PDB file of C-alpha atoms in Angstrom:
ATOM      1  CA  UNK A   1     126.773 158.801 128.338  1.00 93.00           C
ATOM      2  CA  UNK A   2     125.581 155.954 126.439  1.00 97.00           C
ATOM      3  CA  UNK A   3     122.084 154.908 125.719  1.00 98.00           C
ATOM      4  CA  UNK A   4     120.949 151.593 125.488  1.00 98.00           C
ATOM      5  CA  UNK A   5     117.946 148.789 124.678  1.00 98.00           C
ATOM      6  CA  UNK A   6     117.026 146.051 126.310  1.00 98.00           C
ATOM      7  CA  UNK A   7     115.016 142.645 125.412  1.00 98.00           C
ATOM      8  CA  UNK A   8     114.333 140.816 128.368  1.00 98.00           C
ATOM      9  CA  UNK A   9     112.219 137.848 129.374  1.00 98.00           C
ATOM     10  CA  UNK A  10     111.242 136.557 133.231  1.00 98.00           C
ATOM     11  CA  UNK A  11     109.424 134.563 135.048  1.00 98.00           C
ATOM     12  CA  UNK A  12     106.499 137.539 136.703  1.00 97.00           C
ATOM     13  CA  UNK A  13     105.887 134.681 139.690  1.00 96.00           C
ATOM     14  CA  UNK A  14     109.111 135.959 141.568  1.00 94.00           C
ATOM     15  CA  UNK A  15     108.425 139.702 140.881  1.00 97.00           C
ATOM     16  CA  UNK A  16     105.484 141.998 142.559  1.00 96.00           C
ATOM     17  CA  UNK A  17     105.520 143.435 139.069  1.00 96.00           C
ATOM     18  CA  UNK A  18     107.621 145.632 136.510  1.00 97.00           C
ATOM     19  CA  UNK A  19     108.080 148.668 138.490  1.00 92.00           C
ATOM     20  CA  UNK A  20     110.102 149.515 141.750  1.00 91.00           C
ATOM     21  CA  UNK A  21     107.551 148.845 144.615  1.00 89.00           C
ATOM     22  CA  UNK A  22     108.059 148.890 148.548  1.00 86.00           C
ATOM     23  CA  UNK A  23     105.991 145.694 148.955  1.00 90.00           C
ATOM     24  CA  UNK A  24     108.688 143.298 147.151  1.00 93.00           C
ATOM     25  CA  UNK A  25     111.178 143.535 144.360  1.00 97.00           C
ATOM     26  CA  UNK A  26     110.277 144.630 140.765  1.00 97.00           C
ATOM     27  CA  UNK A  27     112.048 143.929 137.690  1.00 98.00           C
ATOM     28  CA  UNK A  28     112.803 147.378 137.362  1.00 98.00           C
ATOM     29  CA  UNK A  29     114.660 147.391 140.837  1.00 97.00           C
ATOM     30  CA  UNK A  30     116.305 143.775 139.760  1.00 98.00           C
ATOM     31  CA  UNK A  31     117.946 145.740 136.490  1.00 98.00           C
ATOM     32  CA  UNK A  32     118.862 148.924 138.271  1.00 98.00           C
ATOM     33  CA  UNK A  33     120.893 147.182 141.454  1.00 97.00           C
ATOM     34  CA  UNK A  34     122.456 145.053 138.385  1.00 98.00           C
ATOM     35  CA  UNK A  35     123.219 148.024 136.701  1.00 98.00           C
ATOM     36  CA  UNK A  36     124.805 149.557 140.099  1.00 97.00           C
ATOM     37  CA  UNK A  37     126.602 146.184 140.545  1.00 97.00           C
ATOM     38  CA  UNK A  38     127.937 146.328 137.132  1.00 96.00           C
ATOM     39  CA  UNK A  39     129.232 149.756 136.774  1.00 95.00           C
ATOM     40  CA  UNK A  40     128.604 151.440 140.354  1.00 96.00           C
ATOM     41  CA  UNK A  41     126.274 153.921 138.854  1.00 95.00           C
ATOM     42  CA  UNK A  42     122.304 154.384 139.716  1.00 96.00           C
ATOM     43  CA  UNK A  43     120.152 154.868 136.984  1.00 97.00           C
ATOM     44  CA  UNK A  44     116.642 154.707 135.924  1.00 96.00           C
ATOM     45  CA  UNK A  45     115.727 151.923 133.617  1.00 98.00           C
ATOM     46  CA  UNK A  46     112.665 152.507 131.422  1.00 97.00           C
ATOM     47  CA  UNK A  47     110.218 149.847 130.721  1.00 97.00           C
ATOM     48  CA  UNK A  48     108.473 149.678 127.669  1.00 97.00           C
ATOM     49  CA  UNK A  49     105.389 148.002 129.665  1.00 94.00           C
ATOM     50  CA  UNK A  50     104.793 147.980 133.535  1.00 93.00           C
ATOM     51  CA  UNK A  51     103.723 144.107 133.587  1.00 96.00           C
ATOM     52  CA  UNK A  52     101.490 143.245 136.525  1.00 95.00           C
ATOM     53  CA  UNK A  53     102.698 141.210 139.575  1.00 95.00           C
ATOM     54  CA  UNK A  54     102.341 137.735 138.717  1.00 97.00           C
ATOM     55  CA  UNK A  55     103.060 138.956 134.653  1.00 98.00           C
ATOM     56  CA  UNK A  56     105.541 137.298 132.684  1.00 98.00           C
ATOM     57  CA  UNK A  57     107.873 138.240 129.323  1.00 98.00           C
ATOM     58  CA  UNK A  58     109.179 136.884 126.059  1.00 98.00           C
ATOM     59  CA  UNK A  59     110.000 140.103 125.034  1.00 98.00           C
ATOM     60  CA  UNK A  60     109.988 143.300 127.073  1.00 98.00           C
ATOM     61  CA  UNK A  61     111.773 146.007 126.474  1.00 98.00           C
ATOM     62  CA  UNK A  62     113.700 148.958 128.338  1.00 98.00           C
ATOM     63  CA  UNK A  63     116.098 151.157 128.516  1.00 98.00           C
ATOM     64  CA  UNK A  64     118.992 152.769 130.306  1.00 98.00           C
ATOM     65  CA  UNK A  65     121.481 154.982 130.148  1.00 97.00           C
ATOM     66  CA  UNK A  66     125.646 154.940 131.774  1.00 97.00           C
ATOM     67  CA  UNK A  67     128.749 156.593 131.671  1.00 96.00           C
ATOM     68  CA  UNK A  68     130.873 153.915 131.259  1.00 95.00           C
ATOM     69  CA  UNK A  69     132.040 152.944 128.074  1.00 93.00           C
ATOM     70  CA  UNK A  70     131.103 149.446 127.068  1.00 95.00           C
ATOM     71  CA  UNK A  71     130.045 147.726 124.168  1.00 96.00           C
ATOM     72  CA  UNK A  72     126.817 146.378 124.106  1.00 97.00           C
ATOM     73  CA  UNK A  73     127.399 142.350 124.530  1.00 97.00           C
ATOM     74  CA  UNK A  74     129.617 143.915 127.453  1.00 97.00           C
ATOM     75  CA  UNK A  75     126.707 145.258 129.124  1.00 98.00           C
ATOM     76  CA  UNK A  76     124.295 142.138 128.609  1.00 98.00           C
ATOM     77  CA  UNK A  77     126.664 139.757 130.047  1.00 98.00           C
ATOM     78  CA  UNK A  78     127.477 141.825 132.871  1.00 98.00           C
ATOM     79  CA  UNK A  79     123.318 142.739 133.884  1.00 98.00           C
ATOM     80  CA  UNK A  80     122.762 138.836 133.306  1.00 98.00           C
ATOM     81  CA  UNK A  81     125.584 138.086 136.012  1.00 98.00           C
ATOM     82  CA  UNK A  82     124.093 140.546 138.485  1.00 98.00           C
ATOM     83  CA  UNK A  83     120.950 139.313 137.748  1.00 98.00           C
ATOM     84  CA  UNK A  84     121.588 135.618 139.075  1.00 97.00           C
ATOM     85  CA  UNK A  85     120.219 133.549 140.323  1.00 97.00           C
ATOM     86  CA  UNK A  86     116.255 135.975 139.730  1.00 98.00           C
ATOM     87  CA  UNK A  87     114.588 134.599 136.759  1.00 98.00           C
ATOM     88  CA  UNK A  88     115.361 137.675 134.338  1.00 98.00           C
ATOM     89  CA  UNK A  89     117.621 137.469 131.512  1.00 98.00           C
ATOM     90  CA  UNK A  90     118.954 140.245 128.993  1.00 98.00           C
ATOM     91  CA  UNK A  91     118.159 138.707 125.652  1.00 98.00           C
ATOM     92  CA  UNK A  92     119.980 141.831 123.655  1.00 98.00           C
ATOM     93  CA  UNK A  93     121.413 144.714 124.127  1.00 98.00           C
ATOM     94  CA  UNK A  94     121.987 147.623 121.700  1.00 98.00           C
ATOM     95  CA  UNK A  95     123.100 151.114 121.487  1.00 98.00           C
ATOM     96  CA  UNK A  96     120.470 153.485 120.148  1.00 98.00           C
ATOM     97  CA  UNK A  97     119.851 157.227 119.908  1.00 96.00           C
ATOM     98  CA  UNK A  98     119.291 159.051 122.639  1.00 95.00           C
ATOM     99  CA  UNK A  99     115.453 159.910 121.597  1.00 96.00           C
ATOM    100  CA  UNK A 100     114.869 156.399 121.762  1.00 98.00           C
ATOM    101  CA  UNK A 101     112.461 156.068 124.577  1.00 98.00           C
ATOM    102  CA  UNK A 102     111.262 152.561 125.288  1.00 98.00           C
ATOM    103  CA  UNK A 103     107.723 153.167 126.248  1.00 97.00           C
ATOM    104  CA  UNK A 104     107.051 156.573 124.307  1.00 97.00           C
ATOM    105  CA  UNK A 105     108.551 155.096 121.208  1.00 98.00           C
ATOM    106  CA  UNK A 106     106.804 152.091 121.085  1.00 98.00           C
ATOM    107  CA  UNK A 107     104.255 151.348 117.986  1.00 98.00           C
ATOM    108  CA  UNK A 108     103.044 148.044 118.963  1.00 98.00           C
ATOM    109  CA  UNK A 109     102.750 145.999 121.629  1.00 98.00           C
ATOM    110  CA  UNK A 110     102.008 141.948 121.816  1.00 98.00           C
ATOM    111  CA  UNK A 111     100.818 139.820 124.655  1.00 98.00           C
ATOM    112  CA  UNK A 112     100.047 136.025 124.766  1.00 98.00           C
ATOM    113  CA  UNK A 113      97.238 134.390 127.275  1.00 98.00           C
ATOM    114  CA  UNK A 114      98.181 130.779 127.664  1.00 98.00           C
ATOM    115  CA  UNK A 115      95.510 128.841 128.472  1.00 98.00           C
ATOM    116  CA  UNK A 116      95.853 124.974 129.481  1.00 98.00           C
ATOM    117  CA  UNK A 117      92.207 123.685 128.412  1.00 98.00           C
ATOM    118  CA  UNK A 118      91.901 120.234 130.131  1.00 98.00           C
ATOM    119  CA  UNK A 119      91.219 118.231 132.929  1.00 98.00           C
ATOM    120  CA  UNK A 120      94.457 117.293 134.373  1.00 98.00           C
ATOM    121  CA  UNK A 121      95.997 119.930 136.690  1.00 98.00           C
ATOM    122  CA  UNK A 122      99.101 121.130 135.707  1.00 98.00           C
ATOM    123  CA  UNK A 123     102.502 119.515 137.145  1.00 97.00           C
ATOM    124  CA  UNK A 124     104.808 122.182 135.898  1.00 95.00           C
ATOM    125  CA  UNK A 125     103.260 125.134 134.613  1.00 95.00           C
ATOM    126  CA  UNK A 126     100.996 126.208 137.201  1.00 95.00           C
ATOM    127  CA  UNK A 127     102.439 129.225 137.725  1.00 96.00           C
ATOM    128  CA  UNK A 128     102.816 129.887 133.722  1.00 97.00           C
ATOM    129  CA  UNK A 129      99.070 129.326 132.431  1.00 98.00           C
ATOM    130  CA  UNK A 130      95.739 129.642 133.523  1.00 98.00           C
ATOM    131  CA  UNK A 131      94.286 126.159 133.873  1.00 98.00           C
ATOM    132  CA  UNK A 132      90.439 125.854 132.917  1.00 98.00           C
ATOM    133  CA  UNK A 133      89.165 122.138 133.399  1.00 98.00           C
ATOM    134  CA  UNK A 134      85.849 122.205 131.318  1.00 98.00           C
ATOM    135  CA  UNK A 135      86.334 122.055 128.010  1.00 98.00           C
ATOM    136  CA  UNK A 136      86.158 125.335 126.171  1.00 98.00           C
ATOM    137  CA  UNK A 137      84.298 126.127 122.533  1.00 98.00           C
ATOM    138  CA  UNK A 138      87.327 128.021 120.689  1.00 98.00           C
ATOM    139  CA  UNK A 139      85.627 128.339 117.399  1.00 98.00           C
ATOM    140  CA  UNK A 140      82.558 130.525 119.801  1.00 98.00           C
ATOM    141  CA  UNK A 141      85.665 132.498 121.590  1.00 98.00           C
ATOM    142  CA  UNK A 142      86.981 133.311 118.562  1.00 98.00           C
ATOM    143  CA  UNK A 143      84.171 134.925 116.451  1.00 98.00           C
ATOM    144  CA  UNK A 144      83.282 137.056 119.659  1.00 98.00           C
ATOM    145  CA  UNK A 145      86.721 138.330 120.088  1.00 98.00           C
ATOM    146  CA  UNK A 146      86.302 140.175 116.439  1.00 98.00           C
ATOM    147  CA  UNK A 147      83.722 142.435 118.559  1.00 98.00           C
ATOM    148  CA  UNK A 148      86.523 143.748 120.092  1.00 98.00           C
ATOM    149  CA  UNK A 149      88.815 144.609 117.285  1.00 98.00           C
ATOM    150  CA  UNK A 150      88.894 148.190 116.195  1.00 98.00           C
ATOM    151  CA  UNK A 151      89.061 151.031 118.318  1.00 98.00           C
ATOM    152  CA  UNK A 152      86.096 151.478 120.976  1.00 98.00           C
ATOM    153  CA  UNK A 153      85.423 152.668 124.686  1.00 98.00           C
ATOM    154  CA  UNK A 154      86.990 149.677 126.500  1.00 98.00           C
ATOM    155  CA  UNK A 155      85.953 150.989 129.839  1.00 98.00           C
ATOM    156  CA  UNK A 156      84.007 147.438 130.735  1.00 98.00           C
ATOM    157  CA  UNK A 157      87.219 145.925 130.222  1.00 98.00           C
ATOM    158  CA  UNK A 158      89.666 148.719 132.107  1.00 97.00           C
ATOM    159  CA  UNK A 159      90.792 147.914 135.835  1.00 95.00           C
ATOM    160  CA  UNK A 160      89.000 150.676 137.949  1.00 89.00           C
ATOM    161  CA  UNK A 161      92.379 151.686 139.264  1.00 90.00           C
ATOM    162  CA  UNK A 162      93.448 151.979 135.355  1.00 93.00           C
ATOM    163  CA  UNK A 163      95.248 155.628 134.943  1.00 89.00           C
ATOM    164  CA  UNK A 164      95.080 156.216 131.245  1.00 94.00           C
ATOM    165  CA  UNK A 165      93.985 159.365 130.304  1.00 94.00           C
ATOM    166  CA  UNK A 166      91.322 157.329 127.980  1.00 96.00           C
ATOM    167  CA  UNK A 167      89.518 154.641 128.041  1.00 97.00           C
ATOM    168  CA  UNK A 168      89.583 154.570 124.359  1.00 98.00           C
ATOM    169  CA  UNK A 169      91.883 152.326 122.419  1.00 98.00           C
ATOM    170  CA  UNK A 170      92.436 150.616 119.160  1.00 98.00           C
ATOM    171  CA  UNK A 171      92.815 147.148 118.738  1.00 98.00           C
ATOM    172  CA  UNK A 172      94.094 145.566 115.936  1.00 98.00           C
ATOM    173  CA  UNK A 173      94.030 141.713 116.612  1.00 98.00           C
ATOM    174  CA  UNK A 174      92.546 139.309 119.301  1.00 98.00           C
ATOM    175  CA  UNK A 175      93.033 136.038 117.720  1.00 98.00           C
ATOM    176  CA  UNK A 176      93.083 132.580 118.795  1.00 98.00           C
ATOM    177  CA  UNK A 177      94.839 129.836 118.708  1.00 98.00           C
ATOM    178  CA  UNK A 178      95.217 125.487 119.634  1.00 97.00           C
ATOM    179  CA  UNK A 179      98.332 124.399 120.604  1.00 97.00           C
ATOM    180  CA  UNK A 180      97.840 121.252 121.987  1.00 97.00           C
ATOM    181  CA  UNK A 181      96.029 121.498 125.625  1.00 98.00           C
ATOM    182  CA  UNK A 182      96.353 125.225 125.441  1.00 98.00           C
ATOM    183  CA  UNK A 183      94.704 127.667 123.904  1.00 98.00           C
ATOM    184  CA  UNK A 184      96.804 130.665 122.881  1.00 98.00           C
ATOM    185  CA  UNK A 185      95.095 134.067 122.802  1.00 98.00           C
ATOM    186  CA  UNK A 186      97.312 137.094 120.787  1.00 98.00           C
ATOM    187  CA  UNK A 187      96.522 140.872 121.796  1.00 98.00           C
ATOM    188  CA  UNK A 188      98.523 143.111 119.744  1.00 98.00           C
ATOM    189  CA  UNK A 189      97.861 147.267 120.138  1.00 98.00           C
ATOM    190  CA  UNK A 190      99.856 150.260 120.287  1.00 97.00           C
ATOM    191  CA  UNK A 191      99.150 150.261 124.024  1.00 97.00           C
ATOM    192  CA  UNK A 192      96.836 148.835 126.252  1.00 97.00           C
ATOM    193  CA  UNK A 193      94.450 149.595 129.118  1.00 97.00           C
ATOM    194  CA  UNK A 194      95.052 147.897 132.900  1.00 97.00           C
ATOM    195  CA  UNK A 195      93.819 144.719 133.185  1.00 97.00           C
ATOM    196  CA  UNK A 196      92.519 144.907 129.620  1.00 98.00           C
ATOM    197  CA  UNK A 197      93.824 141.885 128.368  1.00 98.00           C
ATOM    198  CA  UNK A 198      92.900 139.977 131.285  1.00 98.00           C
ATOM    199  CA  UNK A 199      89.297 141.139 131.526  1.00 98.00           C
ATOM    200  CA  UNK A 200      88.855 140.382 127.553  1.00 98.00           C
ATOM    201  CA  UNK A 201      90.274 136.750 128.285  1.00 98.00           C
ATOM    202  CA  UNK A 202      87.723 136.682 131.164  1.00 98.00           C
ATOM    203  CA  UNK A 203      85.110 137.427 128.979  1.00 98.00           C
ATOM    204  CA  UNK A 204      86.110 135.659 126.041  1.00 98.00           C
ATOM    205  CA  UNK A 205      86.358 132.286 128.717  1.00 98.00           C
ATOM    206  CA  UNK A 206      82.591 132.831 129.486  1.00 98.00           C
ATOM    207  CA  UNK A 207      81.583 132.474 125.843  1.00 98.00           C
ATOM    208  CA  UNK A 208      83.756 129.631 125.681  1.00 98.00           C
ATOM    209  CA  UNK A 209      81.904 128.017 128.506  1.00 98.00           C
ATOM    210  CA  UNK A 210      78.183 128.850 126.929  1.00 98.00           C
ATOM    211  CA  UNK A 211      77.395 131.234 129.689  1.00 98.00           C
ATOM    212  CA  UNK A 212      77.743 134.476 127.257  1.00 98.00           C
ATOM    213  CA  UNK A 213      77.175 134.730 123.325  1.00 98.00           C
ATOM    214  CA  UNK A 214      78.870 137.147 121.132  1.00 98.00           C
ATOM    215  CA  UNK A 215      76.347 139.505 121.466  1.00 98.00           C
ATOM    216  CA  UNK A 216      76.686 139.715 125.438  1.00 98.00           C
ATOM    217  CA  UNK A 217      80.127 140.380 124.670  1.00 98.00           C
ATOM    218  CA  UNK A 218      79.097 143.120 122.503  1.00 98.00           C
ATOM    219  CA  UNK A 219      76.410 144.224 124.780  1.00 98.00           C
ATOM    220  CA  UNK A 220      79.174 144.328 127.613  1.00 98.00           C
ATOM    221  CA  UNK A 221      81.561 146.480 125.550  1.00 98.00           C
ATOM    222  CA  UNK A 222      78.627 149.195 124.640  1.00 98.00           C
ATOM    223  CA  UNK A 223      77.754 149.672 128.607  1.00 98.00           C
ATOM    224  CA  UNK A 224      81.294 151.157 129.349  1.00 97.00           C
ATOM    225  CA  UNK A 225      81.006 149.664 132.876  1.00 97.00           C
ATOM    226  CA  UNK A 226      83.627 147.694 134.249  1.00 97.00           C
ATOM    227  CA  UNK A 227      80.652 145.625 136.460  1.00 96.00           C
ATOM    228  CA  UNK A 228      79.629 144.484 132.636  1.00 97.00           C
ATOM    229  CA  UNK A 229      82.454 143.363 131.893  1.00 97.00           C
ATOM    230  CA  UNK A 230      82.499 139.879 133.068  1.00 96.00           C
ATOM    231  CA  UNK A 231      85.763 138.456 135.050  1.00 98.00           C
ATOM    232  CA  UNK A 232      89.630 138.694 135.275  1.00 98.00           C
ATOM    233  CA  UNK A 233      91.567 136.220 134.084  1.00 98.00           C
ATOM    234  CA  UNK A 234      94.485 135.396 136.244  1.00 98.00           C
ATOM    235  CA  UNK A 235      97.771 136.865 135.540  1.00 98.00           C
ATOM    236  CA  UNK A 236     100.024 133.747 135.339  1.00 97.00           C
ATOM    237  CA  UNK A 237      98.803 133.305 131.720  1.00 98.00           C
ATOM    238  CA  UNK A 238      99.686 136.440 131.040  1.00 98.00           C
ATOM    239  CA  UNK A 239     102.793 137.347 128.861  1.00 98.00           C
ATOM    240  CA  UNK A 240     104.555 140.643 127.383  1.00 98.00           C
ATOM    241  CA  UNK A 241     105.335 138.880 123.943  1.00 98.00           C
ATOM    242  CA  UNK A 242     106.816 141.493 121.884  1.00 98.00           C
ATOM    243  CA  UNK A 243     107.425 145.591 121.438  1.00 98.00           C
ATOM    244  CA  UNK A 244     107.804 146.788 117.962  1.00 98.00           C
ATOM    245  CA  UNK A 245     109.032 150.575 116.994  1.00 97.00           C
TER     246      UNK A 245
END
């Protein structure tokens, strides 16, 4: 029995989420019927973060383990053949230990909110950013997002199905960023809460519009209530950009 990890991007649009569901296909069910295809055997594939339907990667990660003896390029080339024609693609593949867990061993994790700041709709990315029409104040987003940083009680920004033990987290960067049209926002945190990335970019777009200042954000963070915590932002900007161990 062999132990591997996997890097994976895909597009969230064609997926109800990361994990097996009954209401559609997950990516976790994608990589386990590949798996099956591959080598006939049914496994469980771990996911280092259970991305939200609609929730896209650069670089999740997961693992598996098999029986059959195959070297790791092997094994990538063969998922990404059972994987066609569903927009998910093995990046890497490598052995590792078998303590190696993907989400329990994770130290870090990164997401990216793409934002498409203009007036224009979007011809091709619709599905891939959230498109705001009014212009946006970055320079106003950004100094309220350093409330955030640090650990706190993020229940006003915790989905109130969220099952974490705690709503108490650390975060250790919210920054942001123009890249032409789009605005780029960076989350990075051991872990995260449900939603919480999406309900800080919600908040963080009403400062940008004038409708909150930094210290309504601050003033929604102290309240612990989710009703504080101003809206969602949609989860086609959303992206699973990295997991460090």
């Amino acid at each position: 029995m062999t132990r591997y990890r996997l890097t994976l991007e895909y597009d969230g649009s064609a997926f109800v989420g990361w994990q097996r569901q009954d209401n559609g296909l997950g990516v976790q069910a994608a990589l386990e019927t590949a798996v099956e295809g591959f080598c006939g055997e049914q496994v469980i594939v771990e996911g280092a973060g259970r991305t939200d339907s609609g929730v896209h990667a650069l670089g999740q990660v997961a693992h598996l383990e098999i029986e059959r003896d195959a070297d790791a390029e092997t094994v990538r080339d063969a998922l990404n053949a059972h994987l066609r024609p569903l927009p998910v693609t093995v990046l890497d593949v490598v052995e590792v230990d078998e303590d190696f867990h993907a989400r329990f061993s994770a130290r870090e994790r990164v997401y990216l909110y793409r934002i498409l700041n203009r007036r224009p709709a979007p011809a091709l990315d619709g599905a891939r950013v959230w498109w705001v029409a009014r212009p946006l104040d970055m320079a106003a987003m950004a100094a309220a997002a350093n409330v955030l940083l640090g650990h706190h009680d993020f229940t006003s920004f915790r989905a109130s199905e969220c099952q974490a033990a705690s709503p108490e987290k650390t975060l250790d960067e919210l920054s942001l960023a123009r890249c032409g049209d789009e605005i780029h926002v960076t989350a990075r945190a051991r872990s995260f809460l449900h939603h919480q990335v999406r309900n800080m970019v919600g908040a963080l777009q009403w400062v940008g519009h004038g409708k909150w200042s930094t210290n309504d954000l601050a003033n929604a963070l102290a309240a612990r209530d989710r009703r504080a915590g101003g809206p969602t932002a949609p989860a086609q900007g959303l992206y699973l950009k990295a997991v460090h161990y």
